Tab-separated table of C-alpha atoms in Angstrom:
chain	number	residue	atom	x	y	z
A	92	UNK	CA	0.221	22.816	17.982
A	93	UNK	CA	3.425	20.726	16.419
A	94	UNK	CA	2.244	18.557	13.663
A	95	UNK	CA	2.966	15.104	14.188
A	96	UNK	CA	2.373	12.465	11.147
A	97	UNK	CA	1.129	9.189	11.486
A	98	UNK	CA	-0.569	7.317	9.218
A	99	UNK	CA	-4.032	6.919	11.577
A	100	UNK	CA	-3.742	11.027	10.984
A	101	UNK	CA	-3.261	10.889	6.989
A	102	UNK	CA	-6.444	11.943	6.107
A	103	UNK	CA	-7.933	13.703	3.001
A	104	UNK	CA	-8.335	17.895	3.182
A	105	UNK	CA	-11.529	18.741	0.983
A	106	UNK	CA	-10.820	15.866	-1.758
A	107	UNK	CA	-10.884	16.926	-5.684
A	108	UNK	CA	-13.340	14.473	-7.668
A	109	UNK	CA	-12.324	13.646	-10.593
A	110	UNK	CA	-14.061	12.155	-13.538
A	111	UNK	CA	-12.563	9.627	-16.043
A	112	UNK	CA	-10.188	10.562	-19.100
A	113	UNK	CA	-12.247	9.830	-22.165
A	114	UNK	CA	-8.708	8.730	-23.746
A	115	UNK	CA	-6.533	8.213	-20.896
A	116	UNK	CA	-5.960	4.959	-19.108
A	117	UNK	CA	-3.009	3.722	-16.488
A	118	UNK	CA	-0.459	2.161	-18.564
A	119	UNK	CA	-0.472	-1.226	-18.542
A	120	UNK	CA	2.906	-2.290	-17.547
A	121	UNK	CA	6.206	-0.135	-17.696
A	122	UNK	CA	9.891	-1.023	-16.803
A	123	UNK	CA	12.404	-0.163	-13.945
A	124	UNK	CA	15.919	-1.021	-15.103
A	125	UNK	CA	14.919	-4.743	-16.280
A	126	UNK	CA	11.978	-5.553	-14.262
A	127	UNK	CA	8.499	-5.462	-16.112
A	128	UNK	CA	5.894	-3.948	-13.513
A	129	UNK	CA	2.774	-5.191	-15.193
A	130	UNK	CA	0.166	-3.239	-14.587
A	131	UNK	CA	1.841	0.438	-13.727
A	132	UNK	CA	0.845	0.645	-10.829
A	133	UNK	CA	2.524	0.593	-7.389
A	134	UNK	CA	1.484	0.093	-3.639
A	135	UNK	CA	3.620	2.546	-1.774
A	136	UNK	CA	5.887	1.745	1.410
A	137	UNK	CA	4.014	2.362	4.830
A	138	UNK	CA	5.425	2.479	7.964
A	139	UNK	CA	3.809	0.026	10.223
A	140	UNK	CA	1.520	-0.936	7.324
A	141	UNK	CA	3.188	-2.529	4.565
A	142	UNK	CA	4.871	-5.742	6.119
A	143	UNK	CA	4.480	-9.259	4.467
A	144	UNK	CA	1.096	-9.669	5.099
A	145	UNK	CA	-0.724	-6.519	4.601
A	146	UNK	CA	1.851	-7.043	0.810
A	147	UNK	CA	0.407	-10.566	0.106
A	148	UNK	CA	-2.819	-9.415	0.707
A	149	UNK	CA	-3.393	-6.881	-1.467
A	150	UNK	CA	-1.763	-8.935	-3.869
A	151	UNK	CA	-4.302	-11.477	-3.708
A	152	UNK	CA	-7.281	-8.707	-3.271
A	153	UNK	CA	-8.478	-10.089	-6.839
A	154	UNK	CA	-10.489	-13.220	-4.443
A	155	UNK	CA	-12.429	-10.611	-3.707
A	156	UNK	CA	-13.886	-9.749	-6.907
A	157	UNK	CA	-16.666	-12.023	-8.404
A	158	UNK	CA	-15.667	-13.494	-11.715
A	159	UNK	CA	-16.682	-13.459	-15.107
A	160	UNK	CA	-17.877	-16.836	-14.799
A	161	UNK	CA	-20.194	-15.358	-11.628
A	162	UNK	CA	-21.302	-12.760	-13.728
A	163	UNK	CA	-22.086	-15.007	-16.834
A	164	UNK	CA	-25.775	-13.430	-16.965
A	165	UNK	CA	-24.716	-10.141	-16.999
A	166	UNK	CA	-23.248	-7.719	-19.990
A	167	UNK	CA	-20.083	-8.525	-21.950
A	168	UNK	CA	-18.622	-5.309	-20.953
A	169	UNK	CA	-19.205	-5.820	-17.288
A	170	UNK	CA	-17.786	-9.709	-17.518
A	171	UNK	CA	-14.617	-8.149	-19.432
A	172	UNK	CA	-14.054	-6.019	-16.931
A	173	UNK	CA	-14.070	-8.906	-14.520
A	174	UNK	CA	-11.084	-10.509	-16.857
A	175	UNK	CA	-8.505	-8.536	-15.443
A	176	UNK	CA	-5.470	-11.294	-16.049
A	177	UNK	CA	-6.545	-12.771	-19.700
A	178	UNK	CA	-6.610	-9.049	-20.994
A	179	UNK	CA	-4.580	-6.890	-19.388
A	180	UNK	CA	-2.546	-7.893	-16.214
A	181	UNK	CA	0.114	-10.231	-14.612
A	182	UNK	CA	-1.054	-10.082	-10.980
A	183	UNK	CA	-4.586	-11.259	-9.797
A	184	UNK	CA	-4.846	-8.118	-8.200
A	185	UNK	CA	-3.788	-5.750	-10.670
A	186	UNK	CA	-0.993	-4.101	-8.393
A	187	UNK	CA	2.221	-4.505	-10.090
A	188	UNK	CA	4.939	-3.509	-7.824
A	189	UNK	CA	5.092	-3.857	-3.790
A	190	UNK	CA	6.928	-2.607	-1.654
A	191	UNK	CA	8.397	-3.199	1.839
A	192	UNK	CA	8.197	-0.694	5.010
A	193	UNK	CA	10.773	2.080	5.169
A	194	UNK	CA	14.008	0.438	7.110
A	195	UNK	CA	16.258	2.310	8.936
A	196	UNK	CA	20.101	1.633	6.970
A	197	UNK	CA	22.067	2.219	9.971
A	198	UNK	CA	19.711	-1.014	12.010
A	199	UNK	CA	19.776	-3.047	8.731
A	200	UNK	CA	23.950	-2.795	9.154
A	201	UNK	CA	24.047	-3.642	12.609
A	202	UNK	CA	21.652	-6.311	13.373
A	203	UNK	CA	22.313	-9.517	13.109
A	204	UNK	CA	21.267	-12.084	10.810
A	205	UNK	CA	18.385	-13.765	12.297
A	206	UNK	CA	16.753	-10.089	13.089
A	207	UNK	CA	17.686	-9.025	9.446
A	208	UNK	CA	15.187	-11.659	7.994
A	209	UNK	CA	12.631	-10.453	10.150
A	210	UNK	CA	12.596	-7.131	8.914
A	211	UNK	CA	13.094	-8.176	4.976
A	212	UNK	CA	10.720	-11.675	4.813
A	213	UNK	CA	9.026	-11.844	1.865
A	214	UNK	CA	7.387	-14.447	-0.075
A	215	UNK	CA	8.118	-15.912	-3.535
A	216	UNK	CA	4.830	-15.182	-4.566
A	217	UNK	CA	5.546	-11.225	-4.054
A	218	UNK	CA	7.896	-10.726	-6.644
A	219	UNK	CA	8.445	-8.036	-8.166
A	220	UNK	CA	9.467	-6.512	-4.873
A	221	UNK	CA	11.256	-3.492	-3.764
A	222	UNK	CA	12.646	-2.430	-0.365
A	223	UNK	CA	13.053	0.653	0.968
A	224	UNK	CA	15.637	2.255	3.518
A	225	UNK	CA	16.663	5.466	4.695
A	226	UNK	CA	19.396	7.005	6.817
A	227	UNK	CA	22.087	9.953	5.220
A	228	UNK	CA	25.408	7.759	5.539
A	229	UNK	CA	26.802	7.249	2.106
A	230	UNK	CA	28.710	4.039	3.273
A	231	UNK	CA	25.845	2.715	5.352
A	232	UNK	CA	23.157	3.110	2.746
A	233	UNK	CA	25.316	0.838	0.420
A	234	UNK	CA	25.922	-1.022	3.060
A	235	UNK	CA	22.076	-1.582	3.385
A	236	UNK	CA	21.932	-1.575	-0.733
A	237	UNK	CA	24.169	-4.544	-0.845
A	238	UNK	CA	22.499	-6.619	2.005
A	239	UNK	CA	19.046	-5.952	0.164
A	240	UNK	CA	19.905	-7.001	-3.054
A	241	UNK	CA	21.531	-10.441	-1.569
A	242	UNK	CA	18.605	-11.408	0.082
A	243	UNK	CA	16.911	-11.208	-3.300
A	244	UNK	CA	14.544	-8.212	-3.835
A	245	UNK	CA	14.108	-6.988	-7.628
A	246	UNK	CA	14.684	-3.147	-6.307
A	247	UNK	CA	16.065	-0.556	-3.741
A	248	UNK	CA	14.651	2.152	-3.030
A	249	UNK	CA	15.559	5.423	-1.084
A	250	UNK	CA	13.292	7.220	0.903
A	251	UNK	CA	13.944	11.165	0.904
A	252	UNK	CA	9.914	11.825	1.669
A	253	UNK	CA	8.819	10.452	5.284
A	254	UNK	CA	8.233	13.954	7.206
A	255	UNK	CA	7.677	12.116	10.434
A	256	UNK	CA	10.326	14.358	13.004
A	257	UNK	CA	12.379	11.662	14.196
A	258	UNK	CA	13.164	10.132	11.034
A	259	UNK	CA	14.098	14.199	9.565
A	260	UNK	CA	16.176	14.567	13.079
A	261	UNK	CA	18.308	11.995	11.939
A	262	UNK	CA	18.604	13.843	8.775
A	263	UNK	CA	16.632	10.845	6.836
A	264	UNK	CA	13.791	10.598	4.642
A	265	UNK	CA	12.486	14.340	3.889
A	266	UNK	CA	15.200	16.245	5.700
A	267	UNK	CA	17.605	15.144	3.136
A	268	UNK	CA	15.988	17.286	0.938
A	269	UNK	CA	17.944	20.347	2.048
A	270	UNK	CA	21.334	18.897	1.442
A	271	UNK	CA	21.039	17.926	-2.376
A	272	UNK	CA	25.210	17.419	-2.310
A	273	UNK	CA	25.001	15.006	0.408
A	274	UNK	CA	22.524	12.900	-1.701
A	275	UNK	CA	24.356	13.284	-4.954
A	276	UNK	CA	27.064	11.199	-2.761
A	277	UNK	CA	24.367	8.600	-1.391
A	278	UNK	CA	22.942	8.107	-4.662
A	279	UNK	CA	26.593	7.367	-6.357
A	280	UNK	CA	27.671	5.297	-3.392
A	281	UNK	CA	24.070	3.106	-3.963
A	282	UNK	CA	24.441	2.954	-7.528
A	283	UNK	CA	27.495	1.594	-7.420
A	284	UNK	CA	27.340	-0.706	-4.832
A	285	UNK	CA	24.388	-2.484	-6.284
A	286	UNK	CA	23.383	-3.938	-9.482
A	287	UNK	CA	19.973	-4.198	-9.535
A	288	UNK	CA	17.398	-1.696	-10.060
A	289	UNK	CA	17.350	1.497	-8.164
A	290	UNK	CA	14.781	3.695	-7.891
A	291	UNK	CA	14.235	6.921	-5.227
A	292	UNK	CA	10.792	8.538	-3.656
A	293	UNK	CA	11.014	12.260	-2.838
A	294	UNK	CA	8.522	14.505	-2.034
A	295	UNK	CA	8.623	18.287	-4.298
A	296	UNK	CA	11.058	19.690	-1.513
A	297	UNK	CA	11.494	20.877	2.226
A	298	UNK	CA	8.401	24.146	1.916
A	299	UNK	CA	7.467	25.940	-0.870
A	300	UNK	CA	10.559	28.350	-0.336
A	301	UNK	CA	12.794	25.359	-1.329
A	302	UNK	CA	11.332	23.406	-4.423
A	303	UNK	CA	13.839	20.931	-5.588
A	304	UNK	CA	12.021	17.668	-7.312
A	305	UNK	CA	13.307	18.669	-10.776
A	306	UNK	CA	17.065	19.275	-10.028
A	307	UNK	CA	16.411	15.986	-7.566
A	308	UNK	CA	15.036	14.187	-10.750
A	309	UNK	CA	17.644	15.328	-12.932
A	310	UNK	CA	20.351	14.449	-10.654
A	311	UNK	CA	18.922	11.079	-10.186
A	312	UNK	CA	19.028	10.621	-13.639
A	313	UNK	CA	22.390	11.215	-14.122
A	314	UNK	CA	23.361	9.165	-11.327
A	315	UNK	CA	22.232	6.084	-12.667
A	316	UNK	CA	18.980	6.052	-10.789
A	317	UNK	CA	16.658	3.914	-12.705
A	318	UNK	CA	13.063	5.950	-11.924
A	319	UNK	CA	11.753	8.217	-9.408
A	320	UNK	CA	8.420	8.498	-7.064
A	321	UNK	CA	6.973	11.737	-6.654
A	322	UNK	CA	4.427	12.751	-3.748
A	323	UNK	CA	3.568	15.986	-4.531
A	324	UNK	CA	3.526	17.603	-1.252
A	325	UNK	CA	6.419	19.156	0.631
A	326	UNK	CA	7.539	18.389	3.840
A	327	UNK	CA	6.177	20.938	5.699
A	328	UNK	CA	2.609	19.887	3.963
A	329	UNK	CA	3.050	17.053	5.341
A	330	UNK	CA	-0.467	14.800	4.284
A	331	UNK	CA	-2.183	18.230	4.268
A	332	UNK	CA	-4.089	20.491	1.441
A	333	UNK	CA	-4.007	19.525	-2.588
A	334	UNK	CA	-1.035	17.337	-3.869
A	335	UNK	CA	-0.028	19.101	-6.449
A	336	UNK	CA	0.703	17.089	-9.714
A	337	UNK	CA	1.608	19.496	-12.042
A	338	UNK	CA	5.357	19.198	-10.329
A	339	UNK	CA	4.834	15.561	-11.448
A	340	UNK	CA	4.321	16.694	-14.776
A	341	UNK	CA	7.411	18.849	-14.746
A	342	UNK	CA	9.511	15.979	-13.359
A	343	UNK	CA	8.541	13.889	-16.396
A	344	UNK	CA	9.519	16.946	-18.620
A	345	UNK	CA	12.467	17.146	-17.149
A	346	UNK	CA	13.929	13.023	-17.242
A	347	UNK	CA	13.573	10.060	-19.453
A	348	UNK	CA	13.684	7.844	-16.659
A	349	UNK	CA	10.564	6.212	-15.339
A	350	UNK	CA	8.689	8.715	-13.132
A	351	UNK	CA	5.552	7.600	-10.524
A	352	UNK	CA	3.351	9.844	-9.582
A	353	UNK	CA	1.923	9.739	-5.847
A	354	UNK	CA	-0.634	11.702	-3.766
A	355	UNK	CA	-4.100	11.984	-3.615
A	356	UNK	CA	-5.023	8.969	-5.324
A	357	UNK	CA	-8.199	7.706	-3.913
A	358	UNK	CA	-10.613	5.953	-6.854
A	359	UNK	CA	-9.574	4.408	-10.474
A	360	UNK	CA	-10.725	8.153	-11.760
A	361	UNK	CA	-8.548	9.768	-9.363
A	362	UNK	CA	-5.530	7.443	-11.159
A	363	UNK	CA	-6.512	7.543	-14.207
A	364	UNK	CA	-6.647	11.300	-14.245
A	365	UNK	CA	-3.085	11.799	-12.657
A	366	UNK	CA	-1.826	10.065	-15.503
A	367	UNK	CA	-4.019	12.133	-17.920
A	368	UNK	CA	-2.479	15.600	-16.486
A	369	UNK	CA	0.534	14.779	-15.991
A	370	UNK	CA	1.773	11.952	-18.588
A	371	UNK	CA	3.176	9.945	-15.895
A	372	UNK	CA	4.282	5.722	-16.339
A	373	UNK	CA	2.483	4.516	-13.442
A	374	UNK	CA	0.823	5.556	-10.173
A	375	UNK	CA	1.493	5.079	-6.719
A	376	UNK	CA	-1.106	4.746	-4.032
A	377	UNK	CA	-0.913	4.788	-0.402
A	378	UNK	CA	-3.576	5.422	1.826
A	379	UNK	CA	-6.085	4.337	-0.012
A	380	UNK	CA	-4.744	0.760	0.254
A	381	UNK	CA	-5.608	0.025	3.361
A	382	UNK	CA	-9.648	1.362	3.270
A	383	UNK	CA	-10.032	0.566	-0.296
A	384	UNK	CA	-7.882	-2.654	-0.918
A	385	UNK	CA	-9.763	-3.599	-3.952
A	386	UNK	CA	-8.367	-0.232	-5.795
A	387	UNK	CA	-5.616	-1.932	-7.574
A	388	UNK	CA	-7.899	-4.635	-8.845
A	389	UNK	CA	-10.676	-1.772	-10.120
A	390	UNK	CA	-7.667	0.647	-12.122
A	391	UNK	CA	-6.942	-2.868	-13.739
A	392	UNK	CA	-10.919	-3.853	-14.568
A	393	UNK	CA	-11.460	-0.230	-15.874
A	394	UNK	CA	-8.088	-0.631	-17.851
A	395	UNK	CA	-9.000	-3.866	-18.966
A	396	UNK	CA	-12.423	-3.296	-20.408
A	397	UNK	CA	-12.058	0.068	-21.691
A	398	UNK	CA	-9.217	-1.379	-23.910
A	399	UNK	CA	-11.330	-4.515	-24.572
A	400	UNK	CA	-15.001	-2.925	-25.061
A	401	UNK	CA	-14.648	0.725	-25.385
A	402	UNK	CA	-16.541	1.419	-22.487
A	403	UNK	CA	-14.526	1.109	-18.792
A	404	UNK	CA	-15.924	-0.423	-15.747
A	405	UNK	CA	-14.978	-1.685	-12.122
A	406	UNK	CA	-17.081	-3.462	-9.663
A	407	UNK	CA	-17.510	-1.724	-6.192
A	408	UNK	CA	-16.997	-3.848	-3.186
A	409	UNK	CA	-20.624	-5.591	-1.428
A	410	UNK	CA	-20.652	-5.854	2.758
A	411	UNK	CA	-20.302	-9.827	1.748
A	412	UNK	CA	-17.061	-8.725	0.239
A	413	UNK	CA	-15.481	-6.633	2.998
A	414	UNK	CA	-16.158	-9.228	5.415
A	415	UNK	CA	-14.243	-11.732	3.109
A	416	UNK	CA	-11.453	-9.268	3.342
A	417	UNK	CA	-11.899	-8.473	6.896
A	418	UNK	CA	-11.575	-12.174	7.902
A	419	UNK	CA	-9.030	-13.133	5.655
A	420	UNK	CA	-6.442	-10.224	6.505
A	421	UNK	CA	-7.111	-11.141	10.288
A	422	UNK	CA	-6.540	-14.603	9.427
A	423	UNK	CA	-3.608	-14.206	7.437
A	424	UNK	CA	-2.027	-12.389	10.314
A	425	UNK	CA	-2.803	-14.568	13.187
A	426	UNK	CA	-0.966	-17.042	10.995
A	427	UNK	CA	1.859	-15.485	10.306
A	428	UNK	CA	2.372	-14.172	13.553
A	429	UNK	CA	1.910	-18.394	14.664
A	430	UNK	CA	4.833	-18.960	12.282
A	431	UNK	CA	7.131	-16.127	13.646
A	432	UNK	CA	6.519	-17.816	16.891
A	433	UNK	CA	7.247	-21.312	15.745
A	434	UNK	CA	10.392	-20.015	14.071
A	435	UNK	CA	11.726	-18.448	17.705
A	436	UNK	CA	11.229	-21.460	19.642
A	437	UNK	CA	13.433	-23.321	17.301
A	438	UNK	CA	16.045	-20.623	17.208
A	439	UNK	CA	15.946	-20.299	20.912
A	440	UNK	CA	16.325	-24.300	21.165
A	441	UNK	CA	19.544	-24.144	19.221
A	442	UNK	CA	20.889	-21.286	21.347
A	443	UNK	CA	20.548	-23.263	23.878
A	444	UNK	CA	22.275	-26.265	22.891
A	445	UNK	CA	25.008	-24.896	22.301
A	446	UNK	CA	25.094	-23.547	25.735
A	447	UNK	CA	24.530	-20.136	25.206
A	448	UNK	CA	21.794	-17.986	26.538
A	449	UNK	CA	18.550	-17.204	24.808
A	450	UNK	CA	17.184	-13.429	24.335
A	451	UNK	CA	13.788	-13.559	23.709
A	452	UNK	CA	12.756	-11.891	20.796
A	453	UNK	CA	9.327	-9.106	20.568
A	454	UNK	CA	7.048	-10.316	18.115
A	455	UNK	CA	4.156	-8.329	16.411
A	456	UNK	CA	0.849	-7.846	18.247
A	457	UNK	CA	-2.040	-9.720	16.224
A	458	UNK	CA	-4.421	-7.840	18.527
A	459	UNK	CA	-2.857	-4.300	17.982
A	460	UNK	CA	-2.497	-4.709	14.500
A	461	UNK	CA	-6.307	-5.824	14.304
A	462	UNK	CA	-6.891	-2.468	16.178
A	463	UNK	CA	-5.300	-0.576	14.206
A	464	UNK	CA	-6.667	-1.695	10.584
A	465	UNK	CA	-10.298	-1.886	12.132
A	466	UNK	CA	-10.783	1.977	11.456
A	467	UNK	CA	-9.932	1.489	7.908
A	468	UNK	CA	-12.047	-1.823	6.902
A	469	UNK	CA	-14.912	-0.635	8.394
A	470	UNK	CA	-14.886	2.267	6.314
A	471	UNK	CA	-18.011	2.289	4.982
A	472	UNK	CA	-19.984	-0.814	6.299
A	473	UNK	CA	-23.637	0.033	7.728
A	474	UNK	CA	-23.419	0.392	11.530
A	475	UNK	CA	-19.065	-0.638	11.175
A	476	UNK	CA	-19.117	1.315	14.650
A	477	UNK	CA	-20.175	-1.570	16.411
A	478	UNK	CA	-17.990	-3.731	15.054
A	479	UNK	CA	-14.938	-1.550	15.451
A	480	UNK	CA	-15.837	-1.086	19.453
A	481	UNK	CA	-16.275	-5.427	19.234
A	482	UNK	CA	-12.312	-5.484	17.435
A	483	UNK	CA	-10.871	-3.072	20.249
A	484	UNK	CA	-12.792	-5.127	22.967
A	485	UNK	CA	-11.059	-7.839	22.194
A	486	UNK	CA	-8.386	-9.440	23.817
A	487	UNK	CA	-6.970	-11.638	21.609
A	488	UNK	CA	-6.983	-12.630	17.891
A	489	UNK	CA	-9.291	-15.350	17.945
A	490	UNK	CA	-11.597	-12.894	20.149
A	491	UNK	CA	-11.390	-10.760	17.308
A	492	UNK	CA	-12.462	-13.207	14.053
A	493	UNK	CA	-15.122	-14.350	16.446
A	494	UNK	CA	-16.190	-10.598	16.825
A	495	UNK	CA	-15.946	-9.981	13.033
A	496	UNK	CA	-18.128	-13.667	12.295
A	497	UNK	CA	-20.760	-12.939	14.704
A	498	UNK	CA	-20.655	-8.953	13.167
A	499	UNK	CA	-21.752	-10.060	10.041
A	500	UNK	CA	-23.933	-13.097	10.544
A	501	UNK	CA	-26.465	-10.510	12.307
A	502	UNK	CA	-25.839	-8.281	9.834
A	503	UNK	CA	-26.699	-10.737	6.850
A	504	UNK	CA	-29.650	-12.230	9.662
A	505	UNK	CA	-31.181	-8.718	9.370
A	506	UNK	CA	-31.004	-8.703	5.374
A	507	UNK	CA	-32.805	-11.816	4.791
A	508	UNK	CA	-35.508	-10.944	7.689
A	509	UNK	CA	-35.451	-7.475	5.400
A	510	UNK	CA	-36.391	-9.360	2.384
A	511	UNK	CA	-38.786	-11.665	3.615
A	512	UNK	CA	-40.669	-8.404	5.052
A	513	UNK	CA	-40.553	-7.002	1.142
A	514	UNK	CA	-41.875	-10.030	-0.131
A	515	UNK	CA	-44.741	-10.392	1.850
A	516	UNK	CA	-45.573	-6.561	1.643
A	517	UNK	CA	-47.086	-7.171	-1.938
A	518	UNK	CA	-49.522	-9.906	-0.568
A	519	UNK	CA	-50.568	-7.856	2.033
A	520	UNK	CA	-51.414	-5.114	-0.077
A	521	UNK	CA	-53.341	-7.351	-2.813
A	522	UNK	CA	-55.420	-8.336	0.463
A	523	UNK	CA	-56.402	-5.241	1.617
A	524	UNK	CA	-57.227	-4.073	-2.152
A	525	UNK	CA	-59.393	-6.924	-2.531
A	526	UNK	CA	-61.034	-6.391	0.518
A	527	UNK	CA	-61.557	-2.790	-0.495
């Protein structure tokens, strides 16, 4: 059976648990080039995942969190662990660098201006930003480099680690990874064409007969490359077994740039833990993201109070707080998705006057992207089956918050009949003792 990789497939083989360092902690910022990244950690790029709002959201998954001043009654380790941004980081959710969806270099060339925004929108308020592209023309990648940096990110990034077959039949992402000369050119081309930050992500090589992430590191290095992303897997792994991080460890042996470690990083212990055996500056985390959004926000509570009390600590998400981040996510993309359309009825008006002939342009699916994230933010919610079947039911995005309100007003309707039952329970058993 050919192996096909999709991110709704990306799932865990036999997880390692890992317990937290005693004396180890995620750093808590580092630098690429001359942008601060404060705290080191990174969401990494995601096909069909990692667009503007899925990026602003986990950049504001801090709203989530109660507050210190919520938790006033409680200890003063658990309310500095709630003080993420007076003690430790820079972003309310503790996730210090974004970045955008892979883009394909040779489309980002050739499409025109009004498409080109499309696929690099971002928001002030999502700075410090990278974007990524891939493709394996030197001229086109700079190209792409150039156009990037204009339309204002802080970083470029390279993608030599997507496995998926028709991005590797084009002799992109991981199937550059068998032509190290070819991407000696790219990355001179790149760094030349471009003065601000940039960085590549690589997985360790193409199988374990053809290992190359040190010499790929090195060479990086020397060609001006200002840090590198590891996911320790090769391409014929694909999202499968152990990562394995002791090639991140010999990466950061081998350079003095920046190097991010990536794969299998699931809980705060899991980060911490990566940086513990292998020393790197900051952590990258992927599919986690999506089922756990609050995972940035808990590596920067743990970091916080540990450094602050001595003892670490991170809240873990209620059912009140995944349907805040259910609803809000939907919301935020019925919104956006609003604004696209705004935005191509005024283009399409000002084709028109000047007598010219409007192409319509495909805008995202609210609905399928609903669908699609259901499976991950039900992830753990009592009885989340019957909300997922209510989400794919749906026909339209409103449909779909509806579903997701009336969801969880049952669910908290069953709570507070719960409690009421437990409340009486002691009367009823002082009655029947008394009676006895």
């Amino acid at each position: 059976m050919k192996k096909r990789y999709t991110l709704e497939q990306k799932k865990w083989d036999a997880p390692l648990e890992h317990a937290m360092p005693e004396h180890t902690r995620v750093p808590a910022r580092f630098t690429i080039g001359n942008v601060e990244i404060a705290p080191a950690t990174v969401l990494a790029p995601m096909a069909g995942v990692t667009d503007t709002v899925f990026r602003r959201f986990i950049k504001n998954a801090s709203q989530f969190s109660t507050t210190a001043t919520d938790k006033a009654a409680e200890t003063d380790v658990r309310a500095a662990a709630t003080n993420v941004e007076a003690t430790q980081s820079n972003q309310q959710s503790g996730c210090g660098l974004i970045m955008t969806e892979f883009t394909s270099a040779d489309g980002l060339s050739r499409m025109r201006e009004t498409k080109r925004k499309r696929y690099l929108t971002y928001y002030d308020d999502e700075h410090p930003i990278s974007a990524q592209i891939f493709g394996s023309n030197p001229e086109t990648l700079a190209d792409s480099a150039r156009i990037i940096e204009d339309s204002g990110f802080d970083l470029v990034d390279l993608n030599l680690g997507c496995p998926a077959k028709r991005v590797v039949a084009c002799n992109g992402g991981s199937g550059l990874l068998r032509d190290l000369p070819l991407i000696e050119v790219i990355f001179k081309r790149v760094r030349a064409a471009v003065n601000i930050p940039f960085t590549v992500k690589f997985r360790m090589g193409w199988n374990d007969r053809h290992i190359v992430c040190v010499e790929l590191a090195k060479m990086a290095e020397d060609c001006g490359l200002n840090a590198v992303a590891l996911h320790a897997r090769t391409r014929e792994d694909g999202y499968t077994g152990q990562a394995r991080w002791e090639y991140i460890a010999a990466v950061k042996d081998a350079v003095s740039i920046p190097v991010i470690g990536n794969g299998d990083i699931r809980t705060p212990e899991d980060a911490a833990a990566m940086v513990d055996a292998t020393h790197c500056d900051a952590v990258m985390i992927g599919r986690a993201a999506p089922s756990n959004p609050w995972i940035f926000r808990q590596i920067a509570q743990y970091t916080a109070s540990k450094e602050a009390t001595g003892i670490g600590s991170y809240e873990s998400p209620t059912n009140h707080d995944r349907y805040r981040m259910i609803r809000t996510y939907f919301q935020m993309l019925v919104d956006e998705i609003a604004l696209e359309e705004q935005a191509e009825v005024v283009r399409a008006a000002t084709i028109v006057a000047s007598g010219q002939t409007a192409r319509p342009e495909r805008h995202r699916d609210c609905v399928g992207k609903m669908k699609q994230f259901a499976s991950w933010f039900t992830h753990g919610i009592p009885n989340g089956s019957a909300l997922r079947k209510a989400i794919f039911e749906a026909k339209n995005g409103p449909s779909v918050l509806d579903s997701v309100e009336a969801f969880f007003s049952h669910q908290a309707e069953r709570a507070h009949a719960h409690e009421e039952q437990s409340a009486t329970a002691p009367e009823l058993f002082a009655d029947l003792s008394c009676a006895g």
